Coordinates of C-alpha atoms (C1' of nucleotides) in Angstrom, one line a residue:
Chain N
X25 CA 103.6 -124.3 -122.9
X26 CA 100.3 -124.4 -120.5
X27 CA 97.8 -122.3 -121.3
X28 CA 96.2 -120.8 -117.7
X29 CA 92.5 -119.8 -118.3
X30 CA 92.8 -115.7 -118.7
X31 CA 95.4 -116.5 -121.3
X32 CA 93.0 -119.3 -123.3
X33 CA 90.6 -116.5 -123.0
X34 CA 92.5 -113.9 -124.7
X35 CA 93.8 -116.4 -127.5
X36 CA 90.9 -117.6 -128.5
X37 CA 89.0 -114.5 -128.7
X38 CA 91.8 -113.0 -130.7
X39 CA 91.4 -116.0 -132.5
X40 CA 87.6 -114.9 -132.9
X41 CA 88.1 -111.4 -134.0
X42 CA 91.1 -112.5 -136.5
X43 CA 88.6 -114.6 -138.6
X44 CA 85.9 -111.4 -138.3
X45 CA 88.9 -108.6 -139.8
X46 CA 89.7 -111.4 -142.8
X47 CA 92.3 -113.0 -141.0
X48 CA 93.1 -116.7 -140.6
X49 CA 92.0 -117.8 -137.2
X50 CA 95.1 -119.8 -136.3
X51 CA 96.9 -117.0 -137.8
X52 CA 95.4 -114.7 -135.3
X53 CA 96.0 -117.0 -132.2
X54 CA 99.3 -117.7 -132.5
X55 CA 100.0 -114.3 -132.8
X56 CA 98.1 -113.5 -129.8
X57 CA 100.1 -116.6 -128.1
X58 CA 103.5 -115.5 -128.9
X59 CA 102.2 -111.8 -127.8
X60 CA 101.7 -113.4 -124.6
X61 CA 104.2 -115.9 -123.8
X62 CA 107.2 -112.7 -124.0
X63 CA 109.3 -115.2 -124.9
X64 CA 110.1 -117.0 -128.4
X65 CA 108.8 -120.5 -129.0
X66 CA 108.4 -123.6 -131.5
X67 CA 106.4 -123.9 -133.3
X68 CA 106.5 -127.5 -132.2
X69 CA 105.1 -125.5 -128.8
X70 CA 102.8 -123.5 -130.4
X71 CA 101.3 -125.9 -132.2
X72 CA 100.7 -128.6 -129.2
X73 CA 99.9 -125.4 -126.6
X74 CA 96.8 -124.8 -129.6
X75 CA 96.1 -128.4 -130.4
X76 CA 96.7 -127.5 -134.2
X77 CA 98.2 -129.2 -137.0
X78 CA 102.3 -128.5 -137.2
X79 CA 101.7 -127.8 -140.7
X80 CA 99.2 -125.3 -139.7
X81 CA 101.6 -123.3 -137.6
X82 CA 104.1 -123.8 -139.8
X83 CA 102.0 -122.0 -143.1
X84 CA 100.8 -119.2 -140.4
X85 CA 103.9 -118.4 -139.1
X86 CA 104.9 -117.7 -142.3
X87 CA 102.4 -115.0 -143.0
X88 CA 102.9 -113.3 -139.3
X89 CA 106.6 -113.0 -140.5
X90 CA 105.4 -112.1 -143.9
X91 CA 103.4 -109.1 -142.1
X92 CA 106.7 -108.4 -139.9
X93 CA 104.6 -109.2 -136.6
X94 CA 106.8 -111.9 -135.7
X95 CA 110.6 -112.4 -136.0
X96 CA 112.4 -115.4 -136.4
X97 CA 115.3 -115.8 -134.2
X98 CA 117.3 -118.7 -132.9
X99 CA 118.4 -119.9 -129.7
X100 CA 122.0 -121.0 -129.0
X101 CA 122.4 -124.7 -128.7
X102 CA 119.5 -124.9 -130.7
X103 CA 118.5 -126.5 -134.4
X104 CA 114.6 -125.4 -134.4
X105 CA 113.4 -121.6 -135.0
X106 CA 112.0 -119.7 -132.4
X107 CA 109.2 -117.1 -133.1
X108 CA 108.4 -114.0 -131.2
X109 CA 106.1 -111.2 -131.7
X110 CA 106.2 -108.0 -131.8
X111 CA 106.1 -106.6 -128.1
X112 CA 105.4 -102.6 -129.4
X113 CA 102.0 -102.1 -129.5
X114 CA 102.2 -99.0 -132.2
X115 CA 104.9 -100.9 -134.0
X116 CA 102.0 -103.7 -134.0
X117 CA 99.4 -101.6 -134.8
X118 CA 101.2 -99.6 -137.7
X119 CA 102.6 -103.1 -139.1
X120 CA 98.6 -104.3 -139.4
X121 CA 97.4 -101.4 -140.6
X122 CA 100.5 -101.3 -143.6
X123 CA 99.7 -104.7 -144.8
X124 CA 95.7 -103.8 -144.8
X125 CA 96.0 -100.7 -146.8
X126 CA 98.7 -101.9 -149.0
X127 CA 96.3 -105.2 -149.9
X128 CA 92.9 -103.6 -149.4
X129 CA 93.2 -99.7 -150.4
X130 CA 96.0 -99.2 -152.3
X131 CA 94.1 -101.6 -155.1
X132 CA 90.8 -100.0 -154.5
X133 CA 92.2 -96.8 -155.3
X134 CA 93.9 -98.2 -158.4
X135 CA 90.8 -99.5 -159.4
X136 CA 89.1 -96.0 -158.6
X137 CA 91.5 -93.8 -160.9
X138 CA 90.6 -96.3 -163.6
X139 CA 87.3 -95.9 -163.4
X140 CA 88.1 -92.2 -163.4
X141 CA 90.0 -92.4 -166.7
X142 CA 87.4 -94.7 -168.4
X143 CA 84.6 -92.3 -167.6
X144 CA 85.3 -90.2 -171.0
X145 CA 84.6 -93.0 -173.3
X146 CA 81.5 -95.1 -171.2
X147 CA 78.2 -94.1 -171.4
X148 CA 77.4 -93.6 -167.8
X149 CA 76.2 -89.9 -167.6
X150 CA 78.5 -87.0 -166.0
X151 CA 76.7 -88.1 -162.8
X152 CA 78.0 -91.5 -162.3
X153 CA 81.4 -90.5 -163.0
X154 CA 81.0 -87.5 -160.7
X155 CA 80.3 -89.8 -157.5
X156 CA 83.1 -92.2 -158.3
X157 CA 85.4 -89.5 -158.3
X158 CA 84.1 -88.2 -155.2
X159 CA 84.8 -91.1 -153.7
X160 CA 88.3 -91.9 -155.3
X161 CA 89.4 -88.1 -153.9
X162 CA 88.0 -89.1 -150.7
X163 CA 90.6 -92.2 -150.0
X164 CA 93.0 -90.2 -151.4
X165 CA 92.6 -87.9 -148.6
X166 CA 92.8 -90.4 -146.0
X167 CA 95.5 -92.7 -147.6
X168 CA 97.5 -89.2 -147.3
X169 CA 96.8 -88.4 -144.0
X170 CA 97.2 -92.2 -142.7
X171 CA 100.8 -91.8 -144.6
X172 CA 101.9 -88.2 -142.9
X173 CA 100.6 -89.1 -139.4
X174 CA 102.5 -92.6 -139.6
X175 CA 105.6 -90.8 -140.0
X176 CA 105.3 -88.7 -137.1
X177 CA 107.3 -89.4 -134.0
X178 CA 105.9 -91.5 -131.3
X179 CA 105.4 -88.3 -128.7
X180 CA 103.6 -86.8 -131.0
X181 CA 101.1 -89.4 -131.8
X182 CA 100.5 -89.8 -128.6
X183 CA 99.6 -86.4 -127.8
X184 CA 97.7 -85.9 -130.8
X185 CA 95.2 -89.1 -129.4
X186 CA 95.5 -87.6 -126.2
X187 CA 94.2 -84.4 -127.4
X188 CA 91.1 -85.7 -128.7
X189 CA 88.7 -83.2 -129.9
X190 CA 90.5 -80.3 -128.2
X191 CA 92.1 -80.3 -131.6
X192 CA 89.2 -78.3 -132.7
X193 CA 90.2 -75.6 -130.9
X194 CA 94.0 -75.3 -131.9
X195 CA 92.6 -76.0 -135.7
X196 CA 90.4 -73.1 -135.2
X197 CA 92.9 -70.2 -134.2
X198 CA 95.9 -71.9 -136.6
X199 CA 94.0 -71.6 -140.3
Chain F
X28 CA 69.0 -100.9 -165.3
X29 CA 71.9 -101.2 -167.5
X30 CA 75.5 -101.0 -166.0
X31 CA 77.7 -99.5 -168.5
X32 CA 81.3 -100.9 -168.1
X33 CA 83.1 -99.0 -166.3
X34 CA 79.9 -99.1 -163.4
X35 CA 80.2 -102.8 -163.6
X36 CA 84.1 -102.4 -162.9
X37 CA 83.3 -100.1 -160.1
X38 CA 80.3 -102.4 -158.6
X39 CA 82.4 -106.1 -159.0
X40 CA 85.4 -104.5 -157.1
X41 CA 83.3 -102.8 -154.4
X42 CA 82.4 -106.7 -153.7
X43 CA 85.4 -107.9 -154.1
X44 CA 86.9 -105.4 -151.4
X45 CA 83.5 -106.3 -149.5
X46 CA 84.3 -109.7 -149.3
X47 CA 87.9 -109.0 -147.8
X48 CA 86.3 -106.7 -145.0
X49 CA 84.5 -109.6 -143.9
X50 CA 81.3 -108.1 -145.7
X51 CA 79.0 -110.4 -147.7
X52 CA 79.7 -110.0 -151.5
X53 CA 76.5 -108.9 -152.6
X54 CA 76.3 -107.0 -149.6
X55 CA 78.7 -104.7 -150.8
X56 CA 77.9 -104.8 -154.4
X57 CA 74.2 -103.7 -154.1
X58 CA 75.6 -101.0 -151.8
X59 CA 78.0 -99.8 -154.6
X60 CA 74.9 -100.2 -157.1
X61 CA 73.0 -97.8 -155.1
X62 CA 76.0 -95.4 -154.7
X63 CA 76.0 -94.9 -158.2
X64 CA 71.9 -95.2 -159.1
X65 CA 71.6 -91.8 -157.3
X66 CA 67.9 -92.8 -157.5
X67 CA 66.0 -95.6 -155.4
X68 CA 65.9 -98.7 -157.2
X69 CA 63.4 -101.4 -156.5
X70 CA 64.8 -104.8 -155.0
X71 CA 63.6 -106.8 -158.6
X72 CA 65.6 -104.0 -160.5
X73 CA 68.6 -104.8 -158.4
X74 CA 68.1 -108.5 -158.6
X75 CA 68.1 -108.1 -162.2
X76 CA 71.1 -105.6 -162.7
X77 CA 73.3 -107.6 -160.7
X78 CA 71.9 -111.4 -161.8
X79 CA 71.8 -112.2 -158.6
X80 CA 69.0 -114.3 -156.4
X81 CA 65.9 -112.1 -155.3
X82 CA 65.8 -113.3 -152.2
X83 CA 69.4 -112.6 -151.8
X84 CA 68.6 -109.1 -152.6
X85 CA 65.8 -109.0 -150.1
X86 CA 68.5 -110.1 -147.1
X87 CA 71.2 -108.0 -148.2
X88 CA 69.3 -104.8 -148.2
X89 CA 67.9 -105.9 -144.8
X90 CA 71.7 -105.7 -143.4
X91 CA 72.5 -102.5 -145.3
X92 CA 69.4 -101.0 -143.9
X93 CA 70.5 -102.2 -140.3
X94 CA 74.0 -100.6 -141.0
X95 CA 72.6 -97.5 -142.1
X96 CA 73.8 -96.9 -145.2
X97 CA 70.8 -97.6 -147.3
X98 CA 67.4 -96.1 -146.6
X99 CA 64.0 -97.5 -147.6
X100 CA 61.3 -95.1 -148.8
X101 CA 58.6 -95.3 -151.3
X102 CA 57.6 -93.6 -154.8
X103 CA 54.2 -92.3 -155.4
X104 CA 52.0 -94.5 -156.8
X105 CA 54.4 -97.3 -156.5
X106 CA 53.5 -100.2 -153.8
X107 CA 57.2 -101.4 -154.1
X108 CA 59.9 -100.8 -151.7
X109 CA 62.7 -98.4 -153.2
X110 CA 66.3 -98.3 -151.6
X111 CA 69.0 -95.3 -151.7
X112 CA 72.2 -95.5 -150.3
X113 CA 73.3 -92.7 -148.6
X114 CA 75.3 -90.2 -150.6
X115 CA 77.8 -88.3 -148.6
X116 CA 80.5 -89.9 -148.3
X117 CA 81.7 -88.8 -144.6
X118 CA 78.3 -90.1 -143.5
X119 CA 79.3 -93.2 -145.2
X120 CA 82.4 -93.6 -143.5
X121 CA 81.4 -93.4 -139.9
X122 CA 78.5 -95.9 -140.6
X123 CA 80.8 -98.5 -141.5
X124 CA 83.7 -97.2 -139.0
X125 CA 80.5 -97.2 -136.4
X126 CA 79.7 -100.5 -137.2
X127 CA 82.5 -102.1 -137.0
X128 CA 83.4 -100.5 -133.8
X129 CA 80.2 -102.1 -132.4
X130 CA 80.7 -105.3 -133.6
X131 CA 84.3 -106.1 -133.2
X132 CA 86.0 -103.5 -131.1
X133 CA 83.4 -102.9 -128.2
X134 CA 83.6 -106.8 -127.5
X135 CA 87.1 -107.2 -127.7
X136 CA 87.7 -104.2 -125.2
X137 CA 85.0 -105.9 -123.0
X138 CA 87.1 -109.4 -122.8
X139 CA 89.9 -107.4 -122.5
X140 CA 89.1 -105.8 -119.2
X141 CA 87.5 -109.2 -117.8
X142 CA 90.6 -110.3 -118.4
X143 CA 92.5 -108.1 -116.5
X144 CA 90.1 -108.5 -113.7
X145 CA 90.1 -112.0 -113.9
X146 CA 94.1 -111.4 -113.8
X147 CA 94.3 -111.9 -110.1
X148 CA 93.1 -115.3 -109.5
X149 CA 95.1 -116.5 -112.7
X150 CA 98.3 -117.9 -112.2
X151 CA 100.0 -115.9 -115.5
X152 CA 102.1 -114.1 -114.0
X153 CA 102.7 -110.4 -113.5
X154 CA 103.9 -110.1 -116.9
X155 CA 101.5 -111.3 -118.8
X156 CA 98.8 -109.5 -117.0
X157 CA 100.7 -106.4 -117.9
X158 CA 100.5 -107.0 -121.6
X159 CA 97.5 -107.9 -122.1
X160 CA 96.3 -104.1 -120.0
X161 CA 98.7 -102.8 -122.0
X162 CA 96.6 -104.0 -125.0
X163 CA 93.8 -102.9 -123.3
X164 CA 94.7 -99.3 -122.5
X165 CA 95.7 -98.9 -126.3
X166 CA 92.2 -100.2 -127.4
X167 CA 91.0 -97.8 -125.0
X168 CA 93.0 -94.9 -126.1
X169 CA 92.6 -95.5 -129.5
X170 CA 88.5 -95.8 -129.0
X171 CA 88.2 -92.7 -127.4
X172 CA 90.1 -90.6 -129.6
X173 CA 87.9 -91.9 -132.4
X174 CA 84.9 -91.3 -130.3
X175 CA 86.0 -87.2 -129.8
X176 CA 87.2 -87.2 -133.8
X177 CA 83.5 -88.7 -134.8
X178 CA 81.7 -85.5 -133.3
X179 CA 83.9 -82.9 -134.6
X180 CA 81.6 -81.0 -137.2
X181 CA 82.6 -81.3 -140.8
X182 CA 84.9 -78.6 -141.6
X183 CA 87.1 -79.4 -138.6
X184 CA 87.5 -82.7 -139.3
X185 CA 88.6 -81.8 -143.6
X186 CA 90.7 -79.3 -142.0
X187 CA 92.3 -82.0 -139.5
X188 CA 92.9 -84.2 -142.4
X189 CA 94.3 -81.4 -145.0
X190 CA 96.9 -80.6 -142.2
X191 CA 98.2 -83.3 -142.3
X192 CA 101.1 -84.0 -140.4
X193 CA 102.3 -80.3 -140.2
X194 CA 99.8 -81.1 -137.5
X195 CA 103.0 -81.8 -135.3
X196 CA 104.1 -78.1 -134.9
X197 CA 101.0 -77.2 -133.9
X198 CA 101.3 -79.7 -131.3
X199 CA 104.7 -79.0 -130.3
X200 CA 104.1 -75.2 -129.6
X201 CA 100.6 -75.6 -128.0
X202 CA 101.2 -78.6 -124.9
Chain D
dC24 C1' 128.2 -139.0 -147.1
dT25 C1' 124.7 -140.3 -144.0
dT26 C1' 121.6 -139.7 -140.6
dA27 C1' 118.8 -137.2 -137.6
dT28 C1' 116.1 -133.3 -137.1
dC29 C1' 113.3 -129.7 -138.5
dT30 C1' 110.4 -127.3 -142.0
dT31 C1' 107.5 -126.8 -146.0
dT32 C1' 104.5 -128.3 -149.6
dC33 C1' 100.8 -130.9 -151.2
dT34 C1' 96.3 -133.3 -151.4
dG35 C1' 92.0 -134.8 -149.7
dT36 C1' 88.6 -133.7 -146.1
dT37 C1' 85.7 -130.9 -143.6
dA38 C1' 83.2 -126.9 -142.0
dA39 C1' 81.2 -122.3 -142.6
dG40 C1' 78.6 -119.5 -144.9
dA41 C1' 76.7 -117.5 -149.3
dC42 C1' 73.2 -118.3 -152.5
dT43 C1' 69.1 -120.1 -154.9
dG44 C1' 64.4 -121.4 -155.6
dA45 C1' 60.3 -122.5 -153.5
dA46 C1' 57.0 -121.9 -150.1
dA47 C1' 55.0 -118.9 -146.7
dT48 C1' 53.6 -114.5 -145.3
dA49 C1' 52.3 -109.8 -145.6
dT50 C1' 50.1 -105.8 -147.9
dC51 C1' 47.1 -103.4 -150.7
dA52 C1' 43.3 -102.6 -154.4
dG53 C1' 39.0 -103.5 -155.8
Chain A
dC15 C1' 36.7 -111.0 -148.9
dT16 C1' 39.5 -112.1 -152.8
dG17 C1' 43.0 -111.8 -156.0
dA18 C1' 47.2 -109.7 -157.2
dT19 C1' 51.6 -108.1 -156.1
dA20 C1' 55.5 -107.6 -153.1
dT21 C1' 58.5 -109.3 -149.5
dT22 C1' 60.6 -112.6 -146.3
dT23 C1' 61.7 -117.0 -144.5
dC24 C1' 63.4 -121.5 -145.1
dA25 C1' 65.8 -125.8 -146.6
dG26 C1' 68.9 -127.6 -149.5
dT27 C1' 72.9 -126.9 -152.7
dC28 C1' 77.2 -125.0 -153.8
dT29 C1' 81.6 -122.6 -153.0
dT30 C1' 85.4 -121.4 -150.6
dA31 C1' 88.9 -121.6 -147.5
dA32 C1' 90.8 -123.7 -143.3
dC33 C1' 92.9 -127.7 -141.8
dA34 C1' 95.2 -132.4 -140.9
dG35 C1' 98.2 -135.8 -142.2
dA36 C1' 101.4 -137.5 -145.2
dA37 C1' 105.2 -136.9 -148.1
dA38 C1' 108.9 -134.3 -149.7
dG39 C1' 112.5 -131.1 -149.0
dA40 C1' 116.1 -128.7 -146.3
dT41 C1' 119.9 -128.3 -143.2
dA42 C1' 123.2 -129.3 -139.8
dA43 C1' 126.0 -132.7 -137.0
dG44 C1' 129.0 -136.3 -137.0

DNA sequence: CTTATCTTTCTGTTAAGACTGAAATATCAG
DNA sequence: CTGATATTTCAGTCTTAACAGAAAGATAAG
């Protein structure tokens, strides 16, 4: 598959910001790649359209399926797997956002409540164990809401974003 | 100053998660030591209390400072530099969110509408140059609802999050 | 069963960036 | 101005993780 120069651009700066939000690089590109082309591929294709190892491809399309933002389907008449990403950009955004909290928060917050329950029998004054649980109840609260708005329909969401800060107003007659 | 266990616990983790956010260890692990000080805390103190590198110290709060979330001031009749981190933890949250919009979203949305521009003389297709606006738009979208949600005062904003998503009725019955 | 094709695992290399310790610079007191 | 103290910059070392290439492992066709 030949890369034209708007969609280089866009791979490789997805590429870019992959590696800035903890994500593999090549990871990142061939996501953006398969985003693009609409279509599955190789990863034979993939990895000659990115000049990168087949291994390479072959480890990272492991964890974009392992993340559910590509599928792997096949082809008839065909022996090789095809990959194709997700073409939903909520369904995208929700399935990035799932894996981050599940490997990123969810521990943190385990972490937190332990702190929490060690507090009794550690020396560090009322204070300290005050602010941790400040900040434990405080990821709480946005782990919760993150979980209630997922759920909501996709209408609704988008009204809610379109709403923007009128929200104030509707929050200030309601409770 | 000593770190009782369960501050350690609290402090290693924050650097751990750090590290995943694409934030320098230490970084994130003199922020976390400040969180909990609740006093300022002289760069040599927090060289010491973490065993790490004074010089390492002295770069890290230089980032933390540029960030926002750790002010410089002095004590009387002290020539050293003390640091605090900020304490509330909503003014915490929109540092970092703020940050990271700066440095990562703001640049991708800017590629992603020279992309679209440079659309025209590209030869990939219509249909690619509709996915990648598509992406655009939902950067856009998503970017502007966060800039509306950033200025709401306070209470609104706990009062957003407590609703939850019984938010949708609200929605429903209003637009 | 055998061969051809496709995929994954493994190991050594390489590149990026964090970190240290030393040297340089700045700031204040006397 | 001089010495003492505090801070920053810099150059080299070390660590980590991505990556390529080779080898091993599957799987389907014949």
């Amino acid at each position: 598959m030949k890369l034209t120069p708007v969609m280089e651009k866009y791979v490789l700066h997805w590429g870019e910001m992959g590696s800035r939000w903890g994500v593999n690089r090549t990871v990142a590109q061939i996501h953006a790649l398969l985003y693009l082309a609409g279509k599955p591929l190789t990863a034979d294709e993939i990895a000659e359209t990115l000049g990168v190892a087949r291994s390479n491809v072959s480890t990272s399309l492991k964890e974009l399926q392992s993340w559910g933002l590509v599928k792997l389907l096949h082809v008839k008449g065909d022996r090789r797997d095809h990959f194709e990403a997700l073409s939903d950009l909520w369904d995208t955004f929700f399935a990035i956002a799932e894996n981050r909290k599940r490997r990123e928060l969810d521990p943190t917050l385990t972490v937190l409540r332990e702190c929490v329950l060690d507090g009794n029998e550690d020396e560090s004054g009322p204070e300290v164990q005050r602010r941790i649980e400040a900040v434990a109840k405080f990821l709480e609260r946005l782990l919760s809401w993150y979980d209630q708005i997922r759920r909501l329909p996709r209408p609704a969401l988008i009204k809610l974003l379109d709403l923007g800060a009128k929200i104030e107003k509707l929050l200030g007659s309601k409770s």
